[in-house]
Coordinates of C-alpha atoms and ligand atoms in Angstrom, one line a residue:
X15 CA -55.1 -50.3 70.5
X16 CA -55.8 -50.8 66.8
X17 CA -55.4 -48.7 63.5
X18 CA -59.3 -48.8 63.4
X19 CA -60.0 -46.0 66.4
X20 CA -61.7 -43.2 65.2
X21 CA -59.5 -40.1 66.9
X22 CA -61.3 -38.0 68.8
X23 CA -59.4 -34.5 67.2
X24 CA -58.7 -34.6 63.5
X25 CA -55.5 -33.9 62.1
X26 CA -56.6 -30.1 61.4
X27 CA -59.8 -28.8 62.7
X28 CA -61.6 -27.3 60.2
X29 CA -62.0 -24.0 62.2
X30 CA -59.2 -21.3 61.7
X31 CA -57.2 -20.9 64.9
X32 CA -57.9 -17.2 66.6
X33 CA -54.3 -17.2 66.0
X34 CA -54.1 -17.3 62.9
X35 CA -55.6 -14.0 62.2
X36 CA -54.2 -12.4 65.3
X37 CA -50.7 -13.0 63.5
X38 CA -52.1 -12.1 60.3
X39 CA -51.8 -15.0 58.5
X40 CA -52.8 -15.4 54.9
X41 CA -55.9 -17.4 54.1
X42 CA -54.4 -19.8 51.4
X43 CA -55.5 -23.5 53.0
X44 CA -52.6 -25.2 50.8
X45 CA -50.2 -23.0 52.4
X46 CA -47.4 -25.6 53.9
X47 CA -46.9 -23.2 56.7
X48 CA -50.2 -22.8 57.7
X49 CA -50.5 -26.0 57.6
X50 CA -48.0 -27.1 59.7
X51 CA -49.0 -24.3 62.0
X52 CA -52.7 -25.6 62.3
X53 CA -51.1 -29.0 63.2
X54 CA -49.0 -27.6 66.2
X55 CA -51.9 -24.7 67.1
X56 CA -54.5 -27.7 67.3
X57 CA -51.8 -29.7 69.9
X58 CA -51.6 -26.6 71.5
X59 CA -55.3 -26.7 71.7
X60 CA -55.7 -30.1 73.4
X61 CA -52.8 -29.3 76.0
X62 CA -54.3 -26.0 77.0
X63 CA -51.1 -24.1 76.4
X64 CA -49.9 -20.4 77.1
X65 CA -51.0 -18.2 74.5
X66 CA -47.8 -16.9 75.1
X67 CA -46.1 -20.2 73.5
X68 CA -48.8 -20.4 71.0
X69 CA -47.8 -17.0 69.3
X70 CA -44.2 -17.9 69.7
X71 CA -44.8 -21.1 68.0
X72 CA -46.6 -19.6 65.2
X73 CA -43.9 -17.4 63.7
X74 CA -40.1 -18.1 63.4
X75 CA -38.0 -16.2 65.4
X76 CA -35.4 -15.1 62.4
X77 CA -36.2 -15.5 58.5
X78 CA -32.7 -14.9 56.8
X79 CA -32.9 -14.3 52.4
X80 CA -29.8 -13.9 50.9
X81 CA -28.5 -13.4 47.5
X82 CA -25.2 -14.4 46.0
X83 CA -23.7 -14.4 42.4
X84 CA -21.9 -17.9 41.6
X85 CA -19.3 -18.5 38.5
X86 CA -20.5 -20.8 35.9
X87 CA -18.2 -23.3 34.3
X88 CA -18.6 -21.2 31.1
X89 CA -17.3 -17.9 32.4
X90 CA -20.9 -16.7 33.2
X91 CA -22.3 -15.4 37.0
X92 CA -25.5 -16.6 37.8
X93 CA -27.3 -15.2 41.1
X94 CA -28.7 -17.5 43.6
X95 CA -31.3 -17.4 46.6
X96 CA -30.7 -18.6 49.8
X97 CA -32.7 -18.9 52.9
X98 CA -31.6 -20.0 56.3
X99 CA -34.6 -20.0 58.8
X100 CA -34.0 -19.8 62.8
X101 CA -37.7 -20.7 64.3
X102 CA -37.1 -21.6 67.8
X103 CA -33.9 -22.1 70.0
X104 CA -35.5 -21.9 73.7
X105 CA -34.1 -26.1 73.9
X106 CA -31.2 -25.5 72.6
X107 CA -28.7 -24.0 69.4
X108 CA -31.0 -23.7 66.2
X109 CA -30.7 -26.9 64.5
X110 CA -31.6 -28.2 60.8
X111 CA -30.8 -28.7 57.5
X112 CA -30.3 -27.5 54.4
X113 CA -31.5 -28.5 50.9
X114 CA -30.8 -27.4 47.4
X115 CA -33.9 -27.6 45.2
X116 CA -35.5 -25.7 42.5
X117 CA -38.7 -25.2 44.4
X118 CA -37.0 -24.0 47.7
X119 CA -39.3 -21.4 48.8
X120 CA -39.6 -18.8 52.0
X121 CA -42.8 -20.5 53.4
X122 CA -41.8 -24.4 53.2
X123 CA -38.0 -23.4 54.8
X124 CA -40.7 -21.9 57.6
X125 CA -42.4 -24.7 57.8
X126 CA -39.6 -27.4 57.8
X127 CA -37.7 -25.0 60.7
X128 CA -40.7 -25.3 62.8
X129 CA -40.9 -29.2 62.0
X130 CA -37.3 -29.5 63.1
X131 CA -38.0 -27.6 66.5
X132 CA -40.6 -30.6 67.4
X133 CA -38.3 -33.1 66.0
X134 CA -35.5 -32.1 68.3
X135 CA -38.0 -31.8 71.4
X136 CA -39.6 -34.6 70.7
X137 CA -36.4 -36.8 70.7
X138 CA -35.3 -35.1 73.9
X139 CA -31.9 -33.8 71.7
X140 CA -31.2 -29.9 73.4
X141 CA -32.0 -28.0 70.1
X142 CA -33.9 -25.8 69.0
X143 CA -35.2 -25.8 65.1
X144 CA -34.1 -24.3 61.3
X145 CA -34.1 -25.2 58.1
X146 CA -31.8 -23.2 54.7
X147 CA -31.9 -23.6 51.5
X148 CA -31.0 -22.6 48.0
X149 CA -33.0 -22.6 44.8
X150 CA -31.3 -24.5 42.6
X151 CA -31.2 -27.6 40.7
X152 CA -28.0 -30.2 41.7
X153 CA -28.4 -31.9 38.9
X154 CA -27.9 -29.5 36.3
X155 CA -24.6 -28.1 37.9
X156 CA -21.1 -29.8 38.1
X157 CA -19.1 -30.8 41.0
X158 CA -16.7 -27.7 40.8
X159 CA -19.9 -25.2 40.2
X160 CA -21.6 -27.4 43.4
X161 CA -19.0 -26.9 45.1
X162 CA -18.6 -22.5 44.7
X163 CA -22.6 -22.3 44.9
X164 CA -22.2 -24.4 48.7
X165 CA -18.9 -22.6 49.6
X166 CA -20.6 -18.9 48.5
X167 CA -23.9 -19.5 50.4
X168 CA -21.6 -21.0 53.3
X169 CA -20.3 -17.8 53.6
X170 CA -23.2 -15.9 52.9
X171 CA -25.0 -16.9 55.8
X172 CA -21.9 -17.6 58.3
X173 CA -22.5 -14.6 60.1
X174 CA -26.0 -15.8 61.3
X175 CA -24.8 -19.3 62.5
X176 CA -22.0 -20.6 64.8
X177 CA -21.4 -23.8 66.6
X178 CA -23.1 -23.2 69.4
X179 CA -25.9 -21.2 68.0
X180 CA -26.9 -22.5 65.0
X181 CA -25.8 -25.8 63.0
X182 CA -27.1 -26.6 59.6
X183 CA -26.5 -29.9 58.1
X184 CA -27.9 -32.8 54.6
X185 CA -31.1 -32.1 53.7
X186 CA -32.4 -33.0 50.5
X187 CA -29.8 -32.2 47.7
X188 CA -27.0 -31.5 49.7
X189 CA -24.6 -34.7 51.7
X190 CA -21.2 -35.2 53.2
X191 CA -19.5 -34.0 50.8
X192 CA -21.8 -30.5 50.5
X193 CA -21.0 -30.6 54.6
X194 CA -17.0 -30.8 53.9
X195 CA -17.3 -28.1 51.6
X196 CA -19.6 -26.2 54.3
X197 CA -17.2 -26.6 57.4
X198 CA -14.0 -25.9 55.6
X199 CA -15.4 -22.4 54.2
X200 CA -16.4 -21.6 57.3
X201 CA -13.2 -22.5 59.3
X202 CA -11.5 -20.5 56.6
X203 CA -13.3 -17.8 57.2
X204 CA -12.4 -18.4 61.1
X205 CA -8.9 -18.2 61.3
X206 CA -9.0 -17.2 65.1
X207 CA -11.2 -19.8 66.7
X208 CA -9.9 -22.9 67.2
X209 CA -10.3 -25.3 64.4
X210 CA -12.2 -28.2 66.4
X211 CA -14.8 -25.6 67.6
X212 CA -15.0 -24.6 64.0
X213 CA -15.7 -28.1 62.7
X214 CA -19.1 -28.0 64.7
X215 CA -20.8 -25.7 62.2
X216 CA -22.6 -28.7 60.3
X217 CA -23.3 -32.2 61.1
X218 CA -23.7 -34.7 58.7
X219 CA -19.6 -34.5 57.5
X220 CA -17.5 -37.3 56.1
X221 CA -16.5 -39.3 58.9
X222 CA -12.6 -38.2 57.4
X223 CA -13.5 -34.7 58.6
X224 CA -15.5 -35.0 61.9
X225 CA -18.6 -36.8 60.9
X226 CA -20.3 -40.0 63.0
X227 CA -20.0 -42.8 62.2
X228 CA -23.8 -44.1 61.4
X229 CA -24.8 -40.6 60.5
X230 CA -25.6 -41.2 57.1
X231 CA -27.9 -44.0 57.7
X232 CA -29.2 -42.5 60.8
X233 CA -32.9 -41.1 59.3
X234 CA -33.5 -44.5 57.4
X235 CA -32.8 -46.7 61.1
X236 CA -34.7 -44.6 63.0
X237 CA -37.5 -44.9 60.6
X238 CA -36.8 -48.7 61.4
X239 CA -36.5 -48.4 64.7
X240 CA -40.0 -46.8 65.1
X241 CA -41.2 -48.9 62.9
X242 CA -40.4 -52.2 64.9
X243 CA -41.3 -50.2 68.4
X244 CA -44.8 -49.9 67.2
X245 CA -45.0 -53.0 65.4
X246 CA -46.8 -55.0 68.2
X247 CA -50.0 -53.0 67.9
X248 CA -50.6 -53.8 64.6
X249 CA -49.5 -57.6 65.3
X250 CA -47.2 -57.7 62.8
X251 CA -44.0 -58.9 62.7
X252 CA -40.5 -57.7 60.2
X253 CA -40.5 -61.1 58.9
X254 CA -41.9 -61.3 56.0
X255 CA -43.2 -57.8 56.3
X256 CA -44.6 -56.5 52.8
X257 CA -43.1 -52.9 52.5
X258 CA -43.8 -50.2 49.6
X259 CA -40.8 -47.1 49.4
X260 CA -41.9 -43.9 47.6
X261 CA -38.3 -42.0 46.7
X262 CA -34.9 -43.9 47.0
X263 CA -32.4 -41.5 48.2
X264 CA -30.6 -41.6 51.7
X265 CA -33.6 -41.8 53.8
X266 CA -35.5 -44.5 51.4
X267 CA -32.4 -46.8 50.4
X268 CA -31.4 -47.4 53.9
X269 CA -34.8 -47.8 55.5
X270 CA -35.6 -50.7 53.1
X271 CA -31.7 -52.0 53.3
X272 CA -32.1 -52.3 57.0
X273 CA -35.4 -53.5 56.7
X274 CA -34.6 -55.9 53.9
X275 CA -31.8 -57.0 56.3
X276 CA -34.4 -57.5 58.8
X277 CA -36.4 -60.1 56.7
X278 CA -38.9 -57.8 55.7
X279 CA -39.8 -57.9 52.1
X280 CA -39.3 -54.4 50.0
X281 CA -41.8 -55.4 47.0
X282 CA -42.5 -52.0 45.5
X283 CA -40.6 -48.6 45.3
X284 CA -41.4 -45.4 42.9
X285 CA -38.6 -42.5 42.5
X286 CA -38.6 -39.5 39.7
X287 CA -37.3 -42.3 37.1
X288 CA -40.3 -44.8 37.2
X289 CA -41.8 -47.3 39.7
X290 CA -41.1 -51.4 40.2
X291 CA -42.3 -54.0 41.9
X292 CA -40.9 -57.1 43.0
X293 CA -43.0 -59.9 45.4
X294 CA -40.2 -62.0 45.9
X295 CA -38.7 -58.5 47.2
X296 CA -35.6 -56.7 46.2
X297 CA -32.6 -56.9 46.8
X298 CA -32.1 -53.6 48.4
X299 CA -28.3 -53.2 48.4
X300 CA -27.9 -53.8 44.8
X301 CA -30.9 -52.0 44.4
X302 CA -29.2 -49.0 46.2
X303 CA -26.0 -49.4 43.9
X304 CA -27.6 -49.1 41.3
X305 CA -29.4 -45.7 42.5
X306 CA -26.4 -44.4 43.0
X307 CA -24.8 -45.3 39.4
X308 CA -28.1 -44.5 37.5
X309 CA -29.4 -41.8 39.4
X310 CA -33.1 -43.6 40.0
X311 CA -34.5 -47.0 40.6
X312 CA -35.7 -46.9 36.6
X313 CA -33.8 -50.1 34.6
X314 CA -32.8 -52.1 37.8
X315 CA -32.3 -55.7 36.7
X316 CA -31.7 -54.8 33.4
X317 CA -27.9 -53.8 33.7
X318 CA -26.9 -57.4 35.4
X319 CA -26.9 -59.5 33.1
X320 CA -31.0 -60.7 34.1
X321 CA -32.8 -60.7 30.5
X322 CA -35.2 -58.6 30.1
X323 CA -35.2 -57.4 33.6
X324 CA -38.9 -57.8 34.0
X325 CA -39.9 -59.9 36.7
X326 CA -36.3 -61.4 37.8
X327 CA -35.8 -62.0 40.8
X328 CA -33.4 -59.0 41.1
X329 CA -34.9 -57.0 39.1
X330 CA -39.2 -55.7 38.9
X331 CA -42.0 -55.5 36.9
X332 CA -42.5 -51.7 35.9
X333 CA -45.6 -50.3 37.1
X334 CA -47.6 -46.9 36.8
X335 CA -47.8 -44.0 39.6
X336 CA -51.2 -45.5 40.3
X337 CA -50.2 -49.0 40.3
X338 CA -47.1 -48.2 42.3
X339 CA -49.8 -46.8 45.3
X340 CA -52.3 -49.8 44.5
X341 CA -49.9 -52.4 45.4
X342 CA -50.9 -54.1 48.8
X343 CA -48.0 -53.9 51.9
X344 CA -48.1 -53.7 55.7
X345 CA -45.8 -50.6 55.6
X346 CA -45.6 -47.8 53.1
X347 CA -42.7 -45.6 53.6
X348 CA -42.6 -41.8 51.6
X349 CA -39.1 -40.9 52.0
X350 CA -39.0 -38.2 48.8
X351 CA -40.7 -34.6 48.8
X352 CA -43.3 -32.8 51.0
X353 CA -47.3 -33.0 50.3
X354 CA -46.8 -36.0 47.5
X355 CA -50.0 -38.5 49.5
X356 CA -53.0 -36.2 48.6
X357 CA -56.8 -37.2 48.8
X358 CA -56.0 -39.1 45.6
X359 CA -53.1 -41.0 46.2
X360 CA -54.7 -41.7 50.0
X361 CA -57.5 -43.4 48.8
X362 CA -55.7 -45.6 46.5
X363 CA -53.2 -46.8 49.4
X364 CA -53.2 -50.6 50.5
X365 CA -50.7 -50.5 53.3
X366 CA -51.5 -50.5 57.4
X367 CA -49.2 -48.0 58.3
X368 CA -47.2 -45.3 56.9
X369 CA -44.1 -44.3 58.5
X370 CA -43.0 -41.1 57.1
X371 CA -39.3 -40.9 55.8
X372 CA -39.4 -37.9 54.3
X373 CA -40.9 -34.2 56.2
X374 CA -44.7 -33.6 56.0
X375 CA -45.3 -36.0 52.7
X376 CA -49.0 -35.7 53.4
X377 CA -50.9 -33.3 52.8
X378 CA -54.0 -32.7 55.3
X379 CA -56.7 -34.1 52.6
X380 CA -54.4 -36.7 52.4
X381 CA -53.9 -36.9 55.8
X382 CA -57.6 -36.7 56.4
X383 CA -58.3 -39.9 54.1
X384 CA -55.8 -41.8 55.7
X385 CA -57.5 -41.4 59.0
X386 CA -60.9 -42.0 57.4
X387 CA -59.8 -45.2 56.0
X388 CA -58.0 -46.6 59.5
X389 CA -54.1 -46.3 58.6
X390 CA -51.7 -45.2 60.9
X391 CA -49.3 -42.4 60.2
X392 CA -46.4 -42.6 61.7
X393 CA -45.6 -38.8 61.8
X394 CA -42.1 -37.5 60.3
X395 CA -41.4 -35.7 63.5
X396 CA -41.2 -39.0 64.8
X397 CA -40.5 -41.6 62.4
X398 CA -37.4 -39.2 60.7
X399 CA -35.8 -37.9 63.8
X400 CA -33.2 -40.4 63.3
X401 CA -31.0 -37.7 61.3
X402 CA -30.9 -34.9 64.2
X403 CA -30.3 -37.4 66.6
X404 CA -27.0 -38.7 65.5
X405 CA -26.4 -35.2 64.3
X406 CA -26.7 -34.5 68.3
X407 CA -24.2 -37.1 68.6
X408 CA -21.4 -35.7 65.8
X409 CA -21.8 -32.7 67.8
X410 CA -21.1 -33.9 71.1
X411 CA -18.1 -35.9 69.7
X412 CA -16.7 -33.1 67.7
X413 CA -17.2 -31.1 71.0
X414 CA -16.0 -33.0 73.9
X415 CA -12.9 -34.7 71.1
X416 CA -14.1 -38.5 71.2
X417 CA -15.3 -40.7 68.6
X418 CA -18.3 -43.3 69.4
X419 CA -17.7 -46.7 67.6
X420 CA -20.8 -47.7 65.4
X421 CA -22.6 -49.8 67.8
X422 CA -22.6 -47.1 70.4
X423 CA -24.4 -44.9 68.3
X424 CA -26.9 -47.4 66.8
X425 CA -27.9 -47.9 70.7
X426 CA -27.9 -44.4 71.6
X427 CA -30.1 -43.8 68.7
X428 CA -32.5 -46.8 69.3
X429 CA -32.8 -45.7 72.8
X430 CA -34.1 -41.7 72.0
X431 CA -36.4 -43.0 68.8
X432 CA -38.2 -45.7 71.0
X433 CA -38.7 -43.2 74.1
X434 CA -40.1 -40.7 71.4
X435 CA -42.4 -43.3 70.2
X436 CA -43.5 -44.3 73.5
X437 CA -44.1 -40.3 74.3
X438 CA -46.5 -40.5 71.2
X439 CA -48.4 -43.4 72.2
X440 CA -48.8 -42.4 75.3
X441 CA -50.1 -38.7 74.2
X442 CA -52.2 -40.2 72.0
X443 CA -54.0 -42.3 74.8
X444 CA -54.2 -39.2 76.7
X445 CA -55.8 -36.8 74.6
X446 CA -57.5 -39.9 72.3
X447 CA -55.7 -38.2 69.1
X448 CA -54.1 -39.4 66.1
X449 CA -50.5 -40.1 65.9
X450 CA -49.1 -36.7 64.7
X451 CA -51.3 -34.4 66.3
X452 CA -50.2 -36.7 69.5
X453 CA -46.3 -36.2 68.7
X454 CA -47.1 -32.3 68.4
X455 CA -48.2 -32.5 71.9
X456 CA -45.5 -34.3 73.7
X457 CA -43.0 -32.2 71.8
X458 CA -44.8 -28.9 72.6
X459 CA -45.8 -29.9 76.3
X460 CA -41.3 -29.9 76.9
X461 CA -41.5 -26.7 75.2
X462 CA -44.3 -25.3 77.2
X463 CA -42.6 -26.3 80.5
X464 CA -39.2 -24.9 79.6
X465 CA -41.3 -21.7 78.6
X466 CA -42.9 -21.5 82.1
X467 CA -39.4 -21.9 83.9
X468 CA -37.3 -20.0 81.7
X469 CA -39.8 -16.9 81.1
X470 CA -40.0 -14.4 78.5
X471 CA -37.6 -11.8 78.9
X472 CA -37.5 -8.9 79.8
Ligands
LIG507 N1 -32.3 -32.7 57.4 C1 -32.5 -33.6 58.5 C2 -33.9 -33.5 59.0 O1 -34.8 -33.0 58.4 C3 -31.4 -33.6 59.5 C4 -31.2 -32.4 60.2 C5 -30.0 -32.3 61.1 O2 -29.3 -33.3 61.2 O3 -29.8 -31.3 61.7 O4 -34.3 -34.0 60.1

């Protein structure tokens, strides 16, 4: 099957689902919630499920706001909002990250928990869904005030989540090192229970303190890994691949690292600090290094000693926002913030597939015009499973006191993101649907089913 079918269900039908105003829903259509929730009630549609399961679906089943004052470096208290929410746990513990951003808000933590409870279904790991967060900006706070606002929010929310019941973990803005600071609060605050239980109250840690090893690379190879499952459809081949990145944190650097490693060709990325492009393709490790040192792909080339910088073959060629979509690939990967590919940005895209890094990067007029125009998404619960997954894995470690060497969890991995991919396809060919709307189904249709055997209580 080719890119070029025209799907039988769009992404979002364009009438409102009954259940929608049953649950009394606002009407907003750029609501990220509703949004999401059209995408799983229209999957629901197809599969003809319970309207029991719908409704459940629909809401999350805990929404937790909590407020904490935080000590500046200057003497000052500044007061801070958290959220941690718990949308579905009939698979499993509640399971998902949590990020520190300015624009944290009530309605896209909803929207990412419910992501997160399709993820985990659809990669067959036994969890349920949640997402936290805290508005704030990282970057405008030190280390020591970093690390008061993570351990005072840790302990804000510690009596909602527990190691078996619900286990947050990196999101965007927060890493090991926000993990460390996570576990050991909560341990502290612990004192009875024994410590290695404890030390399964996040995933993601240093792998000093508990952490897998290949967990921080985890989301950018499973990327990869679907990526090269579905590869053969779209007769393509990694070598030589032409591949665009959009955001070059975790998830972006190490998809185009392994990729690059591959011999696939990483010839255009864009972050906050500017966009490049490079035909020759980068070189993605020292590209990477120099993220990390800089804080954004802006000026690579021009620290190392390449001239100018323009057009080395280390460096890139500047280019616009426009430019940076414009430039032709096989692959386009958005691995930065939700709802970035709109109509606009869609219909400027030159790529064959996009394999989302990042949660819901398109929005549906986005999503809309990618389908119009014959590219194949790759949908985030699929493509960025990767993170959960070995997150799954740290867990089962911490829990049953062994550690898996690298390669062992690289082919665990591989194996849960190519079934999931294969689940996709072959929901797709069922109910003749695009690729997300497809991975909605398979991951709803193992919900459905443990609904029917477990019941609702009482
Ligand atoms: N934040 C990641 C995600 O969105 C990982 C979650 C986890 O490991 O629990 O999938």
């Amino acid at each position: 099957m080719t890119t070029a079918q025209t799907p039988a269900s769009n992404v979002i039908s364009e009438a409102r689902d009954p259940v929608f105003d049953e649950l009394d829903f606002p009407t907003d259509p750029d609501n990220l919630y509703t949004q999401t929730v059209a995408v799983t009630l229209h999957a629901a549609e197809l599969l003809d499920l319970r309207h029991r399961v719908r409704i459940i679906c629909a809401q999350p089943k805990n929404e937790i706001m909590v407020h904490f004052p935080v000590r500046m470096d200057d003497g000052h208290h500044r007061l801070f909002k958290g959220y941690r929410v718990q949308h579905n746990n009939v698979l499993g513990p509640y399971k998902g990250g949590v990020r520190f951003h300015p624009e944290v808000h009530l309605d896209d933590v909803k929207s990412l928990a419910l992501l997160m409870t399709m993820k985990c279904s659809l990669v067959r790991v036994p969890y349920g869904g949640a997402k936290g967060g805290v508005k704030v900006n990282p970057r405008e706070h030190t280390p020591d005030e970093m690390q008061r606002i993570t351990r005072r929010f840790a302990s804000a929310i510690s009596p909602f989540i527990g190691p078996d019941y619900d286990i947050p973990a990196p999101d965007v803005g927060t890493n090991a090192q926000t993990m460390a600071w996570f576990a050991d609060t909560y341990m502290m605050s612990q004192p009875q229970s024994n410590t290695q239980d404890a030390l399964r109250i996040v995933t993601g840690k240093p792998v000093e303190f508990g952490g897998s090893l290949g967990r921080e690379k985890a989301t950018g190879q499973g990327v990869v890994d679907v990526v090269v499952e579905m590869l053969p459809e779209f007769n393509l081949s990694i070598e030589g691949m032409r591949v665009s990145v959009l955001g070059f944190g975790n998830v972006g650097s190490w998809a185009a690292r392994i990729l690059a490693d591959m011999g696939a060709k990483v010839v255009a990325v864009m972050d906050h600090t500017g966009g490049l492009r490079n035909d020759e393709g980068f070189d993605c490790d020292a590209l990477a290094a120099h993220t990390a040192k800089t804080g954004g792909v802006a000026g690579f080339g021009q620290d190392a000693g390449s001239g100018s910088g323009q057009n080395t073959a280390q460096g890139g060629q500047a280019i616009s926002e426009d430019e940076f979509y414009q430039t032709p690939v096989d692959v386009f990967i958005p691995a930065a913030l939700e709802q970035m590919i709109k109509h606009r940005q869609a219909a400027m895209m030159n790529c064959k597939i996009v394999a989302e890094g990042a949660n819901s990067p398109c929005d549906p007029s986005g999503d809309r015009e990618l389908q119009r125009r014959g590219i194949e998404v790759l949908p985030a619960i699929l493509a960025n499973a990767g993170g959960v997954t070995v997150s799954y894995f740290e867990w089962v470690q911490n829990k049953s006191c062994v550690i898996w060497d690298a390669e062992h969890v690289d082919t665990e991995l591989n194996r849960h993101m190519v079934m999931a991919a294969r689940r996709t396809r072959l929901a797709r060919q069922r109910f003749k649907c695009d690729m997300r709307t497809a991975a909605f189904a398979a991951a709803l249709e193992h919900i459905g089913k443990t609904y029917d055997v477990r019941g609702i209580f009482p």
